[in-house]
PDB file of C-alpha atoms in Angstrom:
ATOM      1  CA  UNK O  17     -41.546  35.153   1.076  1.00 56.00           C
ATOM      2  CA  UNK O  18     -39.629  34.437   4.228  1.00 59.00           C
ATOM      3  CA  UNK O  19     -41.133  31.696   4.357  1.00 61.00           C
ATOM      4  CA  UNK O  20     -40.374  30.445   1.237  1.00 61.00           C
ATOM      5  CA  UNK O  21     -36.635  31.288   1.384  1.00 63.00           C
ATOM      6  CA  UNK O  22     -35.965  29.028   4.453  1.00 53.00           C
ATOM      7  CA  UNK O  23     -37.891  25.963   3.375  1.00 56.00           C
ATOM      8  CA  UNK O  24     -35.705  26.464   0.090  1.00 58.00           C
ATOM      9  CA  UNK O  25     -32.307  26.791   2.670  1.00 56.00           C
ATOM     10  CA  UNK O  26     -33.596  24.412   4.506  1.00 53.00           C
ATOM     11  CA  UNK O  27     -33.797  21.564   1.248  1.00 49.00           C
ATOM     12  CA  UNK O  28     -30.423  22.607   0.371  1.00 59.00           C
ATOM     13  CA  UNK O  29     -29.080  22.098   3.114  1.00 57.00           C
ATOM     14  CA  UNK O  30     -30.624  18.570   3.521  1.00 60.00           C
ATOM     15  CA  UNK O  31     -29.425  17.241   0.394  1.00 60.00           C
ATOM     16  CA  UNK O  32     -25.754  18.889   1.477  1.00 65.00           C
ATOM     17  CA  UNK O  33     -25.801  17.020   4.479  1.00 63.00           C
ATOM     18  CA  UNK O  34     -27.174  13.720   2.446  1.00 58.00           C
ATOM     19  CA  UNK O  35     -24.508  14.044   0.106  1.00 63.00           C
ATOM     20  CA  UNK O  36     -21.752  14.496   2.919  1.00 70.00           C
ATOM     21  CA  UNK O  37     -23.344  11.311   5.039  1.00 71.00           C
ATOM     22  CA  UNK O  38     -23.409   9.659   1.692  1.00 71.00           C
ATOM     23  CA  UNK O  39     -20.250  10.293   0.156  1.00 81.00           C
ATOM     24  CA  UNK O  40     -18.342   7.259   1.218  1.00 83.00           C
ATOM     25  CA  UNK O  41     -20.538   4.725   0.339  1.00 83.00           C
ATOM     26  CA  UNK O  42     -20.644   6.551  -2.891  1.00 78.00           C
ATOM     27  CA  UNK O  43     -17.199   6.046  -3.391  1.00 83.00           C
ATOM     28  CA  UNK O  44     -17.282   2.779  -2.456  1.00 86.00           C
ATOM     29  CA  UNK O  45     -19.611   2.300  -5.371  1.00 83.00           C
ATOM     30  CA  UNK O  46     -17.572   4.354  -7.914  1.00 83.00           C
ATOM     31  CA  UNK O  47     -14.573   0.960  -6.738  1.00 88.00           C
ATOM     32  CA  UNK O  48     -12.384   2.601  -3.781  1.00 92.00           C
ATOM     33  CA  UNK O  49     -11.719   0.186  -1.166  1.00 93.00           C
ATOM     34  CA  UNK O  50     -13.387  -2.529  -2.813  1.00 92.00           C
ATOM     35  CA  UNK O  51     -14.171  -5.660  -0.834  1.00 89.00           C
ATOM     36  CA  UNK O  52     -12.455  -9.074  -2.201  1.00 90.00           C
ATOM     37  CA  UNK O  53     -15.451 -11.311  -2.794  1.00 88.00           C
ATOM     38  CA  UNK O  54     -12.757 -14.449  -3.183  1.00 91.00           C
ATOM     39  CA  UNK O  55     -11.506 -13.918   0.488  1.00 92.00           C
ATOM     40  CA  UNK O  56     -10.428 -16.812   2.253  1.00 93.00           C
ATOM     41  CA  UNK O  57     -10.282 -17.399   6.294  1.00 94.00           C
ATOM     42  CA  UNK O  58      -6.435 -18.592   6.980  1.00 96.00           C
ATOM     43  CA  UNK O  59      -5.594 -20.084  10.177  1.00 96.00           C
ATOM     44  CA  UNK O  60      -1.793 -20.236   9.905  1.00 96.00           C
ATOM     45  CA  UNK O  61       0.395 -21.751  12.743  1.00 96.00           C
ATOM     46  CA  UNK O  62       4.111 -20.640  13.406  1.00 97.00           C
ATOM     47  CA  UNK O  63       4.270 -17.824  10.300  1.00 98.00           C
ATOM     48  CA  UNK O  64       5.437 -14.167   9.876  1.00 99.00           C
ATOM     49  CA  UNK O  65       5.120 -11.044   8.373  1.00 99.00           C
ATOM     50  CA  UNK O  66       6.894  -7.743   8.067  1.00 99.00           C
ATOM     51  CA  UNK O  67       5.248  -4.797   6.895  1.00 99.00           C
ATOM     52  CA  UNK O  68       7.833  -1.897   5.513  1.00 99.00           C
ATOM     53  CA  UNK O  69       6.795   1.268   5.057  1.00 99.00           C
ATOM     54  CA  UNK O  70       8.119   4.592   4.168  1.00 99.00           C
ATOM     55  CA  UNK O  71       9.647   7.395   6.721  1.00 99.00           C
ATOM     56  CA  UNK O  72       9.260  10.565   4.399  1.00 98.00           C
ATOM     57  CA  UNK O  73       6.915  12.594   5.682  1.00 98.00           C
ATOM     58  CA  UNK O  74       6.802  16.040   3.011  1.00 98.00           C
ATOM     59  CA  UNK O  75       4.803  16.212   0.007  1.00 97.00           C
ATOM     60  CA  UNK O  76       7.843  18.395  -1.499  1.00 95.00           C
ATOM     61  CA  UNK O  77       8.393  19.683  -4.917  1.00 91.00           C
ATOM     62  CA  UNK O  78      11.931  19.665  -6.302  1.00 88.00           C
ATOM     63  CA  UNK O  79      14.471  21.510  -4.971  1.00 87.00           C
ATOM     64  CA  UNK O  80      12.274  22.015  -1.841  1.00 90.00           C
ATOM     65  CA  UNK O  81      12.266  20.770   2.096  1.00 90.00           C
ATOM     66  CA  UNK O  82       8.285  22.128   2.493  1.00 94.00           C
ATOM     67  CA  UNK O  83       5.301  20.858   1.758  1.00 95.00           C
ATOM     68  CA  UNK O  84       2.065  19.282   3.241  1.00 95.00           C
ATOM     69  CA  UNK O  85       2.645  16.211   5.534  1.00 97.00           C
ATOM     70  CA  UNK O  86       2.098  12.550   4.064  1.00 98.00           C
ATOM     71  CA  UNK O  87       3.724   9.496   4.794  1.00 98.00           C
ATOM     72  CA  UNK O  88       2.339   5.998   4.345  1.00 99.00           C
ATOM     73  CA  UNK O  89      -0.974   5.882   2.563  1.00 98.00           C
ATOM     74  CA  UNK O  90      -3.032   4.456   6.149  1.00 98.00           C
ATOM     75  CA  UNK O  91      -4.912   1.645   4.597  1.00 98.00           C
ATOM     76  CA  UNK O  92      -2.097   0.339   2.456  1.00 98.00           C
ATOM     77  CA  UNK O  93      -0.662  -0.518   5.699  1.00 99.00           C
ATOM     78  CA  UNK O  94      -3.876  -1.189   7.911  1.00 99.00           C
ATOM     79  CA  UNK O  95      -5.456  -3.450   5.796  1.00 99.00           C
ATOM     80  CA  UNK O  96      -2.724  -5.950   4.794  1.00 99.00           C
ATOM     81  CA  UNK O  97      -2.025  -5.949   8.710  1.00 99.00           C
ATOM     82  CA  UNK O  98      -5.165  -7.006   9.762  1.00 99.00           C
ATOM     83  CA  UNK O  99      -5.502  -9.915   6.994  1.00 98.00           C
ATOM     84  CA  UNK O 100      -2.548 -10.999   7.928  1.00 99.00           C
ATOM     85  CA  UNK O 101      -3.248 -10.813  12.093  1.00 99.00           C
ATOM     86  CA  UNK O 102      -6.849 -11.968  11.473  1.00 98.00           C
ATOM     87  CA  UNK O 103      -5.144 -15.155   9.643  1.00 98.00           C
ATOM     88  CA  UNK O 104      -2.897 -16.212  12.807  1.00 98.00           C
ATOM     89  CA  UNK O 105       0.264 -14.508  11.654  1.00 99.00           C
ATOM     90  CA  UNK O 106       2.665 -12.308  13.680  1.00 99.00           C
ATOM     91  CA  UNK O 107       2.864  -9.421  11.941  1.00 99.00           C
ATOM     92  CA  UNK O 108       6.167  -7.099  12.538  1.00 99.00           C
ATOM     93  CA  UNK O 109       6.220  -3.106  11.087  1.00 99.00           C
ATOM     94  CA  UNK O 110       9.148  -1.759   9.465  1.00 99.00           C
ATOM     95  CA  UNK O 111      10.574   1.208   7.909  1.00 99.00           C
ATOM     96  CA  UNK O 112      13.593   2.957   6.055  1.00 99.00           C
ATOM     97  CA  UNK O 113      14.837   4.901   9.498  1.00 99.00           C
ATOM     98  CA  UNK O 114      13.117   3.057  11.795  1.00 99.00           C
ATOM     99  CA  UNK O 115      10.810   4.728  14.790  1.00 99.00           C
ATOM    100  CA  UNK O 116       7.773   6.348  13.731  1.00 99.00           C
ATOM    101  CA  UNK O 117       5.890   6.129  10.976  1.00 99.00           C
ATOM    102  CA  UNK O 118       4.131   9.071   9.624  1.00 99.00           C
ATOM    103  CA  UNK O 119       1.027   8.392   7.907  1.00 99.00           C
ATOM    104  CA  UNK O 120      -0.734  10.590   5.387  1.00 98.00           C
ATOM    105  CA  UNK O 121      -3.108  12.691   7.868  1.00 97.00           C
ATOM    106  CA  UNK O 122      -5.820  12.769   4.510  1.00 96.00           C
ATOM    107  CA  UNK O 123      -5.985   8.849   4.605  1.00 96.00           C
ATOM    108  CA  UNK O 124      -8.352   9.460   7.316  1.00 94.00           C
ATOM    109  CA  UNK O 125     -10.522  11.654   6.173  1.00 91.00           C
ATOM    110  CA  UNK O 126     -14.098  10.529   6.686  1.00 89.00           C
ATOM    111  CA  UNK O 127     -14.705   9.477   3.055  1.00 90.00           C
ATOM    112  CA  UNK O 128     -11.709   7.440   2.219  1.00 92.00           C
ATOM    113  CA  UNK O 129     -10.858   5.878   5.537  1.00 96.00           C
ATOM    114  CA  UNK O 130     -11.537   1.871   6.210  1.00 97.00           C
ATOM    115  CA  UNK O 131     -12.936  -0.352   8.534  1.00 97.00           C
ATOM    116  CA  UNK O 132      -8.975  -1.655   9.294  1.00 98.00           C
ATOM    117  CA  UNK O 133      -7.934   2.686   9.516  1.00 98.00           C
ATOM    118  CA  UNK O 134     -10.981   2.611  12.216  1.00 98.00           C
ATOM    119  CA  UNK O 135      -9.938  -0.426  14.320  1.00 98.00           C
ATOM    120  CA  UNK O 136      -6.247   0.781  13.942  1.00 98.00           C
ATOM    121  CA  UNK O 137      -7.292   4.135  15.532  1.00 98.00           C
ATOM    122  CA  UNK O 138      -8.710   1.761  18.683  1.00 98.00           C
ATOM    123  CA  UNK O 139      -5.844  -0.618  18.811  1.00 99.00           C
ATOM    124  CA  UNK O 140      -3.108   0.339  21.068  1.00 98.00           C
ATOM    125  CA  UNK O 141      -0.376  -2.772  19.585  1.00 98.00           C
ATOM    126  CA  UNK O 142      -0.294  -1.430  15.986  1.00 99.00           C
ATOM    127  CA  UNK O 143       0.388   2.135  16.812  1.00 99.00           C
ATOM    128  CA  UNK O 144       2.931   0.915  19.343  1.00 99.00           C
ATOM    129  CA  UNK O 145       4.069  -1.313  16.141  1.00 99.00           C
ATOM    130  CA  UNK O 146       3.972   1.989  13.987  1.00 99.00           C
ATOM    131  CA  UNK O 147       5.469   4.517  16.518  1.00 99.00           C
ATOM    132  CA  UNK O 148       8.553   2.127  17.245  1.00 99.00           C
ATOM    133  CA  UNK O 149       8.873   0.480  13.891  1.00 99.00           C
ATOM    134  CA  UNK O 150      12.151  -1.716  13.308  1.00 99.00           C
ATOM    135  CA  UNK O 151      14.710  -0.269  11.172  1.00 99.00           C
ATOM    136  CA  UNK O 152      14.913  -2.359   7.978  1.00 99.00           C
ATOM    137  CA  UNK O 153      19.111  -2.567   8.089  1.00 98.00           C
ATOM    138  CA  UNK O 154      18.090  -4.791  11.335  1.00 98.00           C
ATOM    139  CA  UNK O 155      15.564  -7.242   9.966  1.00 98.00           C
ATOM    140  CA  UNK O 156      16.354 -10.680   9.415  1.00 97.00           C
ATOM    141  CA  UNK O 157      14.563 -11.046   6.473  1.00 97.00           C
ATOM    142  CA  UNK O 158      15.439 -15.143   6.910  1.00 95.00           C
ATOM    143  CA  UNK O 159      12.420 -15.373   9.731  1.00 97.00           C
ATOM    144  CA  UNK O 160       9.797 -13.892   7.743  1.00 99.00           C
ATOM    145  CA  UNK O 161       7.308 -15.743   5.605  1.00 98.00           C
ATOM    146  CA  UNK O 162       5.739 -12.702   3.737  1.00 99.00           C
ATOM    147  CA  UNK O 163       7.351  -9.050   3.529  1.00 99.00           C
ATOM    148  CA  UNK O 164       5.170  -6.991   2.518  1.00 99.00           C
ATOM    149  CA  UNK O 165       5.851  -2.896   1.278  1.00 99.00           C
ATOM    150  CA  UNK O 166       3.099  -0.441   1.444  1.00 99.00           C
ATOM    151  CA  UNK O 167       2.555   2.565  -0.320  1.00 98.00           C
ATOM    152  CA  UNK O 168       1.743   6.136  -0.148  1.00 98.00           C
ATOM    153  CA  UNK O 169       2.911   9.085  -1.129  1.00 98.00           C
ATOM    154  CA  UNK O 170       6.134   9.063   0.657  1.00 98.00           C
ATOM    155  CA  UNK O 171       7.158   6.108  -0.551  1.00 99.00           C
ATOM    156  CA  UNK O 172       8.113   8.113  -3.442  1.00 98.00           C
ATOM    157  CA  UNK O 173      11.036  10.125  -1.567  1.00 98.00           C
ATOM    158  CA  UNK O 174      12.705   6.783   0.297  1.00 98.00           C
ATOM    159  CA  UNK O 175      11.716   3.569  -1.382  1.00 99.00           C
ATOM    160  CA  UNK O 176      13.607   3.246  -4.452  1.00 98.00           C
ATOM    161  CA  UNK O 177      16.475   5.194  -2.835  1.00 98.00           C
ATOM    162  CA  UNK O 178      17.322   2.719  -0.562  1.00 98.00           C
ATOM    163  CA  UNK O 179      20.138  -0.018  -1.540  1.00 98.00           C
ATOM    164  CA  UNK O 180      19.106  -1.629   1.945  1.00 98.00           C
ATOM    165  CA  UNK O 181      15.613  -2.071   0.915  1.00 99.00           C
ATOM    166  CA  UNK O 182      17.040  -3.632  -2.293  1.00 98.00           C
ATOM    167  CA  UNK O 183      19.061  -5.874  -0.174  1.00 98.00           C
ATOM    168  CA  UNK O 184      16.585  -7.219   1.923  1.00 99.00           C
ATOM    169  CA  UNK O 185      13.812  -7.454  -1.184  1.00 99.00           C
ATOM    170  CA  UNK O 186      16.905  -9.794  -2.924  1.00 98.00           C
ATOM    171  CA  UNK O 187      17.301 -11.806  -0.033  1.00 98.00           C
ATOM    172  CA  UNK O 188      13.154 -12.252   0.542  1.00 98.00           C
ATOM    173  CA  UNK O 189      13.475 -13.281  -3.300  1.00 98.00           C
ATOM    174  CA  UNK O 190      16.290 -15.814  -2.570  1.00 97.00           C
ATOM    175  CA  UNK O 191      14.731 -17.458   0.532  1.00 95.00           C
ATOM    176  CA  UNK O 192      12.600 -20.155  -0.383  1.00 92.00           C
ATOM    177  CA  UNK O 193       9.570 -19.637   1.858  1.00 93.00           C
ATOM    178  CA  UNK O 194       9.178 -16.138   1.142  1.00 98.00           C
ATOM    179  CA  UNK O 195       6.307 -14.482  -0.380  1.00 99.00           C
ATOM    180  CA  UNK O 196       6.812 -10.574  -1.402  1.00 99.00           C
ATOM    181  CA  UNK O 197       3.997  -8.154  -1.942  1.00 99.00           C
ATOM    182  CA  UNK O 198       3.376  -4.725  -2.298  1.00 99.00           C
ATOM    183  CA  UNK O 199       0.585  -2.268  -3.522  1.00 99.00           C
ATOM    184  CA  UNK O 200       1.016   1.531  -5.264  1.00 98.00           C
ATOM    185  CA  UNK O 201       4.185   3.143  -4.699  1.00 99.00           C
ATOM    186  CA  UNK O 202       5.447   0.307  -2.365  1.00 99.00           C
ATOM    187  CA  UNK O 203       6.710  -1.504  -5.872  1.00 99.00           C
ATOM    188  CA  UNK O 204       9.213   1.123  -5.821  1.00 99.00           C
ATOM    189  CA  UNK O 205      10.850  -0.720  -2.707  1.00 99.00           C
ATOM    190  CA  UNK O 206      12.132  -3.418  -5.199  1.00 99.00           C
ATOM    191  CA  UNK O 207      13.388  -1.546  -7.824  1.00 99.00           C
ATOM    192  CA  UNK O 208      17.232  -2.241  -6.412  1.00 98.00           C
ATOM    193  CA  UNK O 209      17.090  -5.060  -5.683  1.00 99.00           C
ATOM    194  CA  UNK O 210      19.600  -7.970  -7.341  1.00 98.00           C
ATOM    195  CA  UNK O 211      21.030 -10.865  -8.030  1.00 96.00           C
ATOM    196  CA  UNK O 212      24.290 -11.935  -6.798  1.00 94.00           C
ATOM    197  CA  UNK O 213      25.940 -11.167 -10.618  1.00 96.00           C
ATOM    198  CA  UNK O 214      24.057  -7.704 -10.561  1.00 96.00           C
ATOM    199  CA  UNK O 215      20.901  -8.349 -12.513  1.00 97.00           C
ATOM    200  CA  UNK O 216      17.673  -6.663 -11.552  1.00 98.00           C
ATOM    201  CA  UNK O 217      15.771  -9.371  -9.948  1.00 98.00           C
ATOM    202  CA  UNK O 218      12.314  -7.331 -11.340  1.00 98.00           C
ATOM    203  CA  UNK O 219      13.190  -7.593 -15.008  1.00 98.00           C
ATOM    204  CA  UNK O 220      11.138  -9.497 -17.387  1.00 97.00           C
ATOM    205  CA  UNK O 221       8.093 -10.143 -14.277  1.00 98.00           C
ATOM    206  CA  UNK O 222       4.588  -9.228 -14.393  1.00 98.00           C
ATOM    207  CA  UNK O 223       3.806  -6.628 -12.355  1.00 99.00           C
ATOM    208  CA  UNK O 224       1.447  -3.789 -11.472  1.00 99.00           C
ATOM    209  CA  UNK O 225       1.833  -0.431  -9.089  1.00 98.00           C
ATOM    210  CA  UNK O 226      -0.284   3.329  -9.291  1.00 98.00           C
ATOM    211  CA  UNK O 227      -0.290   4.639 -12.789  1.00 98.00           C
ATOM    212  CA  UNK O 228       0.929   7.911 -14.248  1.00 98.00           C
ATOM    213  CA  UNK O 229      -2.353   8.165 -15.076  1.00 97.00           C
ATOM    214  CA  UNK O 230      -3.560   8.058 -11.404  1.00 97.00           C
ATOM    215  CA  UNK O 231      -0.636  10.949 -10.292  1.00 97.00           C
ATOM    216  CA  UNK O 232      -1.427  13.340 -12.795  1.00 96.00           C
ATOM    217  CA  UNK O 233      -5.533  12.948 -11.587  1.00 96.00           C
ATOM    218  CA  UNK O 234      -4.696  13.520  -8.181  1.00 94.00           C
ATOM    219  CA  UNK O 235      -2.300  16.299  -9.562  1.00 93.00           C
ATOM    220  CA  UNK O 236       0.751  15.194  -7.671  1.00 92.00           C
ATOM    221  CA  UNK O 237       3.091  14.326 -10.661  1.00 92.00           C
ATOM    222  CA  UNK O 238       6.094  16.568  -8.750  1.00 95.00           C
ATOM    223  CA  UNK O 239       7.151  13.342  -6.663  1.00 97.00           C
ATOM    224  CA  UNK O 240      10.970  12.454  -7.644  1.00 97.00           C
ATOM    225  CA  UNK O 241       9.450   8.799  -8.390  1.00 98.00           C
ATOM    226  CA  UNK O 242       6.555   7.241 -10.604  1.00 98.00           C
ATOM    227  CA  UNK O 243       6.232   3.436 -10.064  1.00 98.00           C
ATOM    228  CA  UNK O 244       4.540   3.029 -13.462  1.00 98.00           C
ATOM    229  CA  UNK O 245       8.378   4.718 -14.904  1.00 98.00           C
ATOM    230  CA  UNK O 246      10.766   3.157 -12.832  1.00 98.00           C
ATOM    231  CA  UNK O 247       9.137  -0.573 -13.118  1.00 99.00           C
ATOM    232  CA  UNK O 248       9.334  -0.258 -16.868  1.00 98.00           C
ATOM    233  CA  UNK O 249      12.651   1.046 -16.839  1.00 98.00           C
ATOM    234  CA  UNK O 250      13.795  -1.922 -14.150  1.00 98.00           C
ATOM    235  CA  UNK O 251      12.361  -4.262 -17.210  1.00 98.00           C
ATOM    236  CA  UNK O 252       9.231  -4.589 -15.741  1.00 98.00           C
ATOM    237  CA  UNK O 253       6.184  -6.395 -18.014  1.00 98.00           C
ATOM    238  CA  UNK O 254       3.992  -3.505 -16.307  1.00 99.00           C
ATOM    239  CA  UNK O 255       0.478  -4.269 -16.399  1.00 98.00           C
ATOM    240  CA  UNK O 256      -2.843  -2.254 -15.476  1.00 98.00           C
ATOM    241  CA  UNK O 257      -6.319  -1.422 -15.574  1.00 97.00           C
ATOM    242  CA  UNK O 258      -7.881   1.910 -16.255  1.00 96.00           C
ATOM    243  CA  UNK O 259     -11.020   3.459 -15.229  1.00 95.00           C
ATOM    244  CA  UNK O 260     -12.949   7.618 -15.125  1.00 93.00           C
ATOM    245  CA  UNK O 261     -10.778   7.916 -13.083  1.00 94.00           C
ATOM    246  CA  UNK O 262      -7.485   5.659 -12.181  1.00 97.00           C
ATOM    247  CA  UNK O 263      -8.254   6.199  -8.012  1.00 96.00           C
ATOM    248  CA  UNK O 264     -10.871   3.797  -8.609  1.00 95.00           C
ATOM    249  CA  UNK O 265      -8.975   0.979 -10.393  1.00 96.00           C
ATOM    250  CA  UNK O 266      -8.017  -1.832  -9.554  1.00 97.00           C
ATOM    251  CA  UNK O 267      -5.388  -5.026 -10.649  1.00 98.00           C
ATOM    252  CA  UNK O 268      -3.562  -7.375  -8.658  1.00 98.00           C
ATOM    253  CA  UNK O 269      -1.310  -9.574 -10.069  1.00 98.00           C
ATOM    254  CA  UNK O 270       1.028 -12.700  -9.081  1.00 97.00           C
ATOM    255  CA  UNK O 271       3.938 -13.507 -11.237  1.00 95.00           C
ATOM    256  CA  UNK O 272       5.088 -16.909 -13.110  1.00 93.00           C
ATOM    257  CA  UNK O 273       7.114 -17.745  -9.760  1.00 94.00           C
ATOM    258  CA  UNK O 274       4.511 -17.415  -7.575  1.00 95.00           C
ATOM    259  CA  UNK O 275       7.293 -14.999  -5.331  1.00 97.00           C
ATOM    260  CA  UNK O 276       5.607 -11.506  -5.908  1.00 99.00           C
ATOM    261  CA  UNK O 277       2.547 -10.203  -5.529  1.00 99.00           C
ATOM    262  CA  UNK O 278       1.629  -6.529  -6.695  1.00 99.00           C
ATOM    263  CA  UNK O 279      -1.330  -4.179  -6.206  1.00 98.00           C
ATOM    264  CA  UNK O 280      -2.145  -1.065  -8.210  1.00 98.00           C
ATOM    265  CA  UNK O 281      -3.073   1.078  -5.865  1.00 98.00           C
ATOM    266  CA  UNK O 282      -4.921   1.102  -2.799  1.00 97.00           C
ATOM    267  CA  UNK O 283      -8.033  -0.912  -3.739  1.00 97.00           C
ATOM    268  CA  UNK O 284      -6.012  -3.947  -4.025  1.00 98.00           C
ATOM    269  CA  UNK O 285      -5.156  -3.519  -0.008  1.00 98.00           C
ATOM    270  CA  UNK O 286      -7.160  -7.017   0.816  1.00 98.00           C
ATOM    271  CA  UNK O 287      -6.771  -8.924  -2.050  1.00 98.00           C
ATOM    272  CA  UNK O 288      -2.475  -8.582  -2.037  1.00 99.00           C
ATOM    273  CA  UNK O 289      -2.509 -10.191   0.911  1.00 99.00           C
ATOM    274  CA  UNK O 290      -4.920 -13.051   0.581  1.00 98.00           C
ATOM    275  CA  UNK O 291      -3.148 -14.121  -2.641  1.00 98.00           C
ATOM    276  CA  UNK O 292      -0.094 -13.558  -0.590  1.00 98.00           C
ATOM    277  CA  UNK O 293      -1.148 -16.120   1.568  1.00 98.00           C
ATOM    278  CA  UNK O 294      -2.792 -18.526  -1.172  1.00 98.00           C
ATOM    279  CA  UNK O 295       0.623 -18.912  -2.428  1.00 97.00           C
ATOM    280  CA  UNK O 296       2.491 -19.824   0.431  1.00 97.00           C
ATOM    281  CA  UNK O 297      -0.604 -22.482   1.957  1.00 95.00           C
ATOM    282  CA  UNK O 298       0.042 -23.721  -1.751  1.00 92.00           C
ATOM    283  CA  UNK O 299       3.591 -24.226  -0.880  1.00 86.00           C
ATOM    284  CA  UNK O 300       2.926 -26.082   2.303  1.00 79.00           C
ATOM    285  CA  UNK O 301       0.269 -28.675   0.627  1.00 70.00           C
TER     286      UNK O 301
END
């Protein structure tokens, strides 16, 4: 009987540690962190990116200062880095108060976190880039050829808040060369920004960002911003796909301009990016 009970512990606890070892993979399958099968090797000369990212760094329900930490969503900022150093471009990191960057310490749990989270843990420039990043009222947004806004749930608290952001977004949008992306709740970051007679720059474009759908899944629908309800009320054509379950979705979208790019959520972390950079080597042919 003894015998009997540990072989039966014993398969349990085999297919436990099966399902633990196979768990990301799994949700690889299910579409998180999807690879871009139309990924193209760059080899830019002379260009630049900025990176912005939030500096909130309490999941906080109204009318309160506590909560679990967060911050930037890692990958939503690792992964656009990386496409954009592995494609010869100097890559600058940003945020709304400058300094360091918290990131959202469950971006790297085991199951969700990414090649680019892994080879940011091992790379000593980017978390220099991350610990001292620039303070957005100081970037010349004139010197950049992509700026780029990730997400996370942070970006929630500080993105859409900020008439700076909106200022440099406007001027990204007015300056020829410049391409703008952003994925999930980094859309928020353009939500103020305008045109020199006041107009929402946003309205009437094509664009995508996390879904309501996605926040109430996760069960985080307390954040004092929703991308999918401020880009609609900014005018926004708002656009997106749908699937069991919304964390595994996935849209990217380019608008009639070819000047923004936008990502629904963190699966569209490499492809943003590349089509990013599609647009602007279209430019320059």
């Amino acid at each position: 009987m003894k015998k009997k009970t540990l072989k039966i512990i014993g398969f349990i606890s085999g297919i436990i540690i099966l399902f633990f070892i196979s768990l990301p993979t799994l949700l690889n399958t299910a579409g998180l962190h999807p690879e871009f099968k139309e990924s193209k090797n760059y080899h830019f000369k002379n260009k630049k990116a900025v990176i912005i990212s939030t500096s909130h760094n309490v999941l906080s329900k109204p009318g309160e200062t506590d909560g679990k930490l967060t911050g930037v969503f890692a990958s939503e900022l690792t992964v656009p880095y990386y496409e954009f150093i592995d494609s010869g471009i100097e890559v600058d990191i940003a945020s709304i108060k400058g300094g360091e960057i918290p990131i959202d310490p469950e971006s790297f749990f085991y199951a969700v976190k990414t090649v680019e989270d892994k080879r940011y843990l091992k790379d000593d420039m980017l978390q220099e880039k991350v610990k001292n990043s620039i303070l957005i009222d100081k970037l010349n947004i004139a010197d950049y050829d992509f700026v780029f806004i990730s997400g996370g749930w942070g970006a929630a608290y500080d993105l859409g808040y900020s008439e700076i952001l909106g200022e440099k977004i406007s001027q990204a949008y007015f300056n020829e060369k410049t391409v703008i992306g952003a994925v999930c709740h980094g859309v928020l970051g353009f939500i103020k920004a305008k045109d020199s007679l006041g107009n929402l720059i946003i309205e009437n474009k094509r664009m995508t960002g996390v879904t309501n759908k996605q926040i109430k899944e996760l069960g985080i629908y307390f954040t004092p911003q929703h991308p999918e309800d401020e880009l609609i009320k900014a005018g926004v054509i708002f656009e997106s796909k749908t699937a069991f379950r919304d964390v595994f979705a996935n849209l990217t979208i380019s608008d009639e301009e070819a000047k923004f790019v936008t990502g629904q959520n963190q699966n569209a972390g490499h492809e943003t990016p590349q089509k990013m950079m599609e647009i602007l080597k279209n430019k320059n042919e």
